[in-house]
mmCIF file of C-alpha atoms and ligand atoms in Angstrom:
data_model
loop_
_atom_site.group_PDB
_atom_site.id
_atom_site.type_symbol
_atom_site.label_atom_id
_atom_site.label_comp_id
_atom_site.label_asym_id
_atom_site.label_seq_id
_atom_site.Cartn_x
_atom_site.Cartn_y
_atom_site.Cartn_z
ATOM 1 C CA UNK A 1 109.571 129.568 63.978
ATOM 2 C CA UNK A 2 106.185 130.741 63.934
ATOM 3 C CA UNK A 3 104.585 131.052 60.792
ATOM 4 C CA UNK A 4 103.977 134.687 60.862
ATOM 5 C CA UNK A 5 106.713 136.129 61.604
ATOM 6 C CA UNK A 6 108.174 134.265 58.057
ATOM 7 C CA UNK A 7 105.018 135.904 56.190
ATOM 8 C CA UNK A 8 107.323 138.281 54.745
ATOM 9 C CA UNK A 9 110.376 137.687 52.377
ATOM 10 C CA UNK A 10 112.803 140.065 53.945
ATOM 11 C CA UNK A 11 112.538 138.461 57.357
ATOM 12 C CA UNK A 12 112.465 134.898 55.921
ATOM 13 C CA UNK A 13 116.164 134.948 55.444
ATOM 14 C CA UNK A 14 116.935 136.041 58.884
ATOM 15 C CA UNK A 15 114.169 133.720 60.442
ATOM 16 C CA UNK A 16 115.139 130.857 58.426
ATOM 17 C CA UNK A 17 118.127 130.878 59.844
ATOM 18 C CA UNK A 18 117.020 131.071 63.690
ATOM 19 C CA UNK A 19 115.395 127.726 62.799
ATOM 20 C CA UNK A 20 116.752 125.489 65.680
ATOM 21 C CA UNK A 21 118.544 128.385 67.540
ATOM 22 C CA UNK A 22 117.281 129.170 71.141
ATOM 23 C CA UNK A 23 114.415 131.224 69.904
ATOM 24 C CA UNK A 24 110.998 133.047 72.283
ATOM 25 C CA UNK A 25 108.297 134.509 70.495
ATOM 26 C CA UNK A 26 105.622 136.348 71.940
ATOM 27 C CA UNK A 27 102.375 138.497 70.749
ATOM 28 C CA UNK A 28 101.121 141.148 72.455
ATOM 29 C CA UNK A 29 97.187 141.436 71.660
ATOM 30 C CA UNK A 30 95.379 144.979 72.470
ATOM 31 C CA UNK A 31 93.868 143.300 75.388
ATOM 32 C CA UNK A 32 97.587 143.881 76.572
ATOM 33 C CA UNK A 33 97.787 146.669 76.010
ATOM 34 C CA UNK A 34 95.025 149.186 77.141
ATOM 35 C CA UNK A 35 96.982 151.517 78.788
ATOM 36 C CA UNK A 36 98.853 152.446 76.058
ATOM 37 C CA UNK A 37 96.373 153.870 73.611
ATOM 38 C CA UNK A 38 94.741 158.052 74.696
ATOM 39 C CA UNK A 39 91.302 156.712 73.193
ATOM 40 C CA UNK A 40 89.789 154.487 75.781
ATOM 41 C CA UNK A 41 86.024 154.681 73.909
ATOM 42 C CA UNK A 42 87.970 153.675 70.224
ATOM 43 C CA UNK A 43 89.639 150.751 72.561
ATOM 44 C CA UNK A 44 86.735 149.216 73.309
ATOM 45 C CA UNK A 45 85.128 149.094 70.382
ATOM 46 C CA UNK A 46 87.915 147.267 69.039
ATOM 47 C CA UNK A 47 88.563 143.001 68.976
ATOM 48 C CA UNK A 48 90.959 142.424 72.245
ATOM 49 C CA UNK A 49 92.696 139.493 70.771
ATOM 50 C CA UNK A 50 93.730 141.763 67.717
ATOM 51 C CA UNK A 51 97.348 141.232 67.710
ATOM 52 C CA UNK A 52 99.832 144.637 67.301
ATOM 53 C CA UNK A 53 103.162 142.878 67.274
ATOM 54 C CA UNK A 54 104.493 140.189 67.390
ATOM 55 C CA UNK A 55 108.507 139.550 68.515
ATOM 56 C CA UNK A 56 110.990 136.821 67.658
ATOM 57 C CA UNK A 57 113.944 136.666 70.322
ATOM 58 C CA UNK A 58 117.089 135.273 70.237
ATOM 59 C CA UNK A 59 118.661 134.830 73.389
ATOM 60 C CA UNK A 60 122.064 132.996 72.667
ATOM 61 C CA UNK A 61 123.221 133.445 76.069
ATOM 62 C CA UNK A 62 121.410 133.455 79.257
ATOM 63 C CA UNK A 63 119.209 136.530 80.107
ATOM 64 C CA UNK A 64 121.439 139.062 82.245
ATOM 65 C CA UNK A 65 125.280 137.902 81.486
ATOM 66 C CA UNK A 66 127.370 140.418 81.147
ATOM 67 C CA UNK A 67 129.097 140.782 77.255
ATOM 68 C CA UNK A 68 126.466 139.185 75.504
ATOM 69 C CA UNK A 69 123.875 139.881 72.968
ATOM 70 C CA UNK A 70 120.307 139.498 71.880
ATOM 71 C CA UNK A 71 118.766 139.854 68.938
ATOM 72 C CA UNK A 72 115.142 140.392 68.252
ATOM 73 C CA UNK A 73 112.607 140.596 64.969
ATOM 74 C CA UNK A 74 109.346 142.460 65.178
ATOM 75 C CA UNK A 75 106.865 142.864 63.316
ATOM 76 C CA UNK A 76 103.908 145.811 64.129
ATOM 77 C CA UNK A 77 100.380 144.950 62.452
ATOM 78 C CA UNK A 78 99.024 148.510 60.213
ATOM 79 C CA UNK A 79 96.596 149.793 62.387
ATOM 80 C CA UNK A 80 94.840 152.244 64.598
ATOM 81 C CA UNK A 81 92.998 153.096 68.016
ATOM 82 C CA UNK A 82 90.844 156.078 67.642
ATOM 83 C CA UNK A 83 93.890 158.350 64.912
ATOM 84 C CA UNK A 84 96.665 156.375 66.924
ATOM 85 C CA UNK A 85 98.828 154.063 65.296
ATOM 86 C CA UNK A 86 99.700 150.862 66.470
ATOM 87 C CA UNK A 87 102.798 150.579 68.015
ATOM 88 C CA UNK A 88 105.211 148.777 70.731
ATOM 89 C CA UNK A 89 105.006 149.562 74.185
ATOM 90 C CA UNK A 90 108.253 151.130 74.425
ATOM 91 C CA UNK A 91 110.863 150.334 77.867
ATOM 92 C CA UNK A 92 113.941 152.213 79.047
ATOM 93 C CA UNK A 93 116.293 149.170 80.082
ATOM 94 C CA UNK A 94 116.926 148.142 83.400
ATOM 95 C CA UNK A 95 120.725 147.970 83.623
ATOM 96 C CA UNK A 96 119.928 151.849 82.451
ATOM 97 C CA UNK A 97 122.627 153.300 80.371
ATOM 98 C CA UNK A 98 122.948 150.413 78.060
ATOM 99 C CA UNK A 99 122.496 151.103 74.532
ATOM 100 C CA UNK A 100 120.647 149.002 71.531
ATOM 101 C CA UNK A 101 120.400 148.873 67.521
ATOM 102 C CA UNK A 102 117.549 149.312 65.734
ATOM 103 C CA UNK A 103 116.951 148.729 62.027
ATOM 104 C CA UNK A 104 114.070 148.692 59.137
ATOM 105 C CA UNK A 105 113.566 145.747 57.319
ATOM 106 C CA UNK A 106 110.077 146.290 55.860
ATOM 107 C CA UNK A 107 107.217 149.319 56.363
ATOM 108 C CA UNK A 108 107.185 152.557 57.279
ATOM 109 C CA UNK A 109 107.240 153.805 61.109
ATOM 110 C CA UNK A 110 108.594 156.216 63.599
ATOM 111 C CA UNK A 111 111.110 155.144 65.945
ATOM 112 C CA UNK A 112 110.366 157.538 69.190
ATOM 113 C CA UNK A 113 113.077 158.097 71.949
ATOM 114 C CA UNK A 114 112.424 159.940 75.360
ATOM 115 C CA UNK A 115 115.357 160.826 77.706
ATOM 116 C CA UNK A 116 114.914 160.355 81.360
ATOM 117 C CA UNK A 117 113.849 164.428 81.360
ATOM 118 C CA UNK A 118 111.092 163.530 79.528
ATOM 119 C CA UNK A 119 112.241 164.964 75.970
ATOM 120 C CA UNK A 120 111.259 163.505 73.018
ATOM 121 C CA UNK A 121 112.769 163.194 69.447
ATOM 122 C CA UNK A 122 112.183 160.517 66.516
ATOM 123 C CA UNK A 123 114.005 159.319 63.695
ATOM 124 C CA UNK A 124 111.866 157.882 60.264
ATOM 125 C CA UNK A 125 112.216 153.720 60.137
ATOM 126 C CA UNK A 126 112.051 152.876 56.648
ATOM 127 C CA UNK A 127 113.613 149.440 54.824
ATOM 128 C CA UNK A 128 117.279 149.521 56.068
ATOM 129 C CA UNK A 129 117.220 152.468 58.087
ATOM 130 C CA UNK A 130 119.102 152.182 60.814
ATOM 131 C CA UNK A 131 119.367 153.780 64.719
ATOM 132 C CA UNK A 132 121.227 153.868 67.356
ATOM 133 C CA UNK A 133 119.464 154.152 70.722
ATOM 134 C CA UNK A 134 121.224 155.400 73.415
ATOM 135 C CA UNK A 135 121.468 154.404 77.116
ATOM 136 C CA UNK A 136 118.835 156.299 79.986
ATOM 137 C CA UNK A 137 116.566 156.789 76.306
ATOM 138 C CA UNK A 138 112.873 155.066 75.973
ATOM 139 C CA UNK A 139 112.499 153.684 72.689
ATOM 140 C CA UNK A 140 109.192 152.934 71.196
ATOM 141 C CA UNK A 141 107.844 152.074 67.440
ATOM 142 C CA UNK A 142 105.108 152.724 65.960
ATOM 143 C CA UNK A 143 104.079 151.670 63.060
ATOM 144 C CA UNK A 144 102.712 154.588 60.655
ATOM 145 C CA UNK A 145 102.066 152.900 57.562
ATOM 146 C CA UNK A 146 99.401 150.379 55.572
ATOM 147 C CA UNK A 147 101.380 147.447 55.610
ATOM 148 C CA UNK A 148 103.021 145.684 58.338
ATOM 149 C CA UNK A 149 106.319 147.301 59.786
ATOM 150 C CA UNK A 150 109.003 144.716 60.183
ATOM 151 C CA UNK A 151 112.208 146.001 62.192
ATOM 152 C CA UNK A 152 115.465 144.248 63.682
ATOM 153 C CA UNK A 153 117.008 144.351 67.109
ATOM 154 C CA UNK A 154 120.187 143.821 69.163
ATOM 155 C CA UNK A 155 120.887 144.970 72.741
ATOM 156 C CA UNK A 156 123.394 144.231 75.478
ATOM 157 C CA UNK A 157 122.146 140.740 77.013
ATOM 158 C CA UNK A 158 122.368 142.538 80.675
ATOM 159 C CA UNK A 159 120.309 145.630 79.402
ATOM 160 C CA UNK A 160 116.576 144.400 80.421
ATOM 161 C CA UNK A 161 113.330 145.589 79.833
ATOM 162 C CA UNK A 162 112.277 148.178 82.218
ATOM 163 C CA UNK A 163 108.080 148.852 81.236
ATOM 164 C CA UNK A 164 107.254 150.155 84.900
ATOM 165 C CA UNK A 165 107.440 153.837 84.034
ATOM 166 C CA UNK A 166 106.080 154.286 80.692
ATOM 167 C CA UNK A 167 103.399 151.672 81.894
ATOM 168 C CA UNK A 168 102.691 154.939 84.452
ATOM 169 C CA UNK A 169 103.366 158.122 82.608
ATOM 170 C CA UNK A 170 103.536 157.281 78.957
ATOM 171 C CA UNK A 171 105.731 158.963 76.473
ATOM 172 C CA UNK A 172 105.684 162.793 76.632
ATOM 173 C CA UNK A 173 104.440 162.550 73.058
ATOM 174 C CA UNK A 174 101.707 160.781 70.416
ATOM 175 C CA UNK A 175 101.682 160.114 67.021
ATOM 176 C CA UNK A 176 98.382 160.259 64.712
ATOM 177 C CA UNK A 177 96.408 160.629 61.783
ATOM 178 C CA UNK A 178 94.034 163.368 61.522
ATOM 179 C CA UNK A 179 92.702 164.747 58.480
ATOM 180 C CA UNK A 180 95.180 162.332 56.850
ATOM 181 C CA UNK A 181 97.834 164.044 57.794
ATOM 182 C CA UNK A 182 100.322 162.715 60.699
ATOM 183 C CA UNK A 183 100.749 164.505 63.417
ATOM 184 C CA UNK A 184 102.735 164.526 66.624
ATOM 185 C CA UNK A 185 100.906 165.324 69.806
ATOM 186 C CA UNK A 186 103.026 166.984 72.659
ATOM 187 C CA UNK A 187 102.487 166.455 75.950
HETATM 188 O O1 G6P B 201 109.538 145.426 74.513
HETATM 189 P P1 G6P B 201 108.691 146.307 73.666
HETATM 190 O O2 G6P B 201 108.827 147.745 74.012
HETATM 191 O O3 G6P B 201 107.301 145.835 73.654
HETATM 192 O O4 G6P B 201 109.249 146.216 72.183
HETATM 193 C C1 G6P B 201 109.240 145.016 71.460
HETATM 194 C C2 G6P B 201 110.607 144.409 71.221
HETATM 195 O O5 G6P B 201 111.231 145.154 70.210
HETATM 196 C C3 G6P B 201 112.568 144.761 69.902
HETATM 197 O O6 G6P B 201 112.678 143.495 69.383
HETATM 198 C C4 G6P B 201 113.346 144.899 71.149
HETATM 199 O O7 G6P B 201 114.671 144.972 71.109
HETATM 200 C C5 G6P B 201 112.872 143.923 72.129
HETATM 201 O O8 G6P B 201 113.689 143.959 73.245
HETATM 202 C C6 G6P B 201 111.475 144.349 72.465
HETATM 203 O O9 G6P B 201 110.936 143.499 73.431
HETATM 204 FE FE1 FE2 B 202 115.389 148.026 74.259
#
């Protein structure tokens, strides 16, 4: 297990126990992610190999078997592009009306879901929150807080990651800080 991801005491006990368990981790730097953020001129004053989350998979069966799980930890850096918070890049899956868990372990975010119409809604991620993502719904997290936001993860292990079109159109809505207040941009 990498050593960040066990930074934190919360996720210690769960990582400590994916020690020798068929584990993937991955970071995903803002060089990765320029689409994503509305300010392009904040982007590039920024570092490109600044991480903004890091992920912790555990893939007990093999990827697309039907009746299996995964189960994922990630963990979103505090931060900000231009008043925009740092956050995943969000994915509808590709076996499209599966469903997923979602659940705070440490930090303070939004969980965002968009519907295949393009409406949006959000639910508060807090320590032990917990939500319930439906199928056809985007999901995205971004982390609102100072601190890093730590959250937990278990999907259908035939659901798959479909990026291709949030990659293109985005989410139909943004969430910053201006004024120091939060606010929710609508498309
Ligand atoms: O895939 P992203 O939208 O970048 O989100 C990051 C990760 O968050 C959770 O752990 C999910 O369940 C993973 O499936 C996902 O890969
Ligand atoms: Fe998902």
């Amino acid at each position: 297990m990498r050593q960040g991801i066990i930074q934190s005491s919360k996720m210690f006990l769960v990582a400590n126990r994916l020690e020798g368990k068929k584990v993937e981790s991955s970071i995903r730097y803002l060089s990765d992610m320029e689409a994503v953020f509305m300010d392009k001129v904040a982007f590039s004053a920024l570092d490109p190999q600044q991480p903004v989350y890091e992920v912790d998979c555990y893939f007990p069966v093999a990827d697309n078997k039907s009746g299996g799980l995964f189960f994922g930890l990630t963990r979103i850096f505090p931060g900000k592009v231009g008043g925009e918070f740092f956050m995943t890049k969000g994915h509808f899956h590709s076996n499209n009306d599966t469903a997923e868990f979602y659940w705070g372990i440490k930090g303070k975010g939004l969980l965002l879901f968009m519907d295949k119409t393009r409406k949006v809604w959000a639910e508060e991620m807090t320590e032990g929150s917990v939500h319930y993502i439906p199928g056809n719904t985007a999901h995205r997290v971004i982390n609102t807080g100072v601190e890093m936001l730590s959250f937990g993860a278990c999907w259908p292990s035939d659901a798959g990651h479909d990026y291709g079109s949030i990659e293109k159109e985005g989410f139909s809505a943004r969430v910053v800080e201006k004024d120091g207040k939060l606010i929710i941009i609508e498309e």
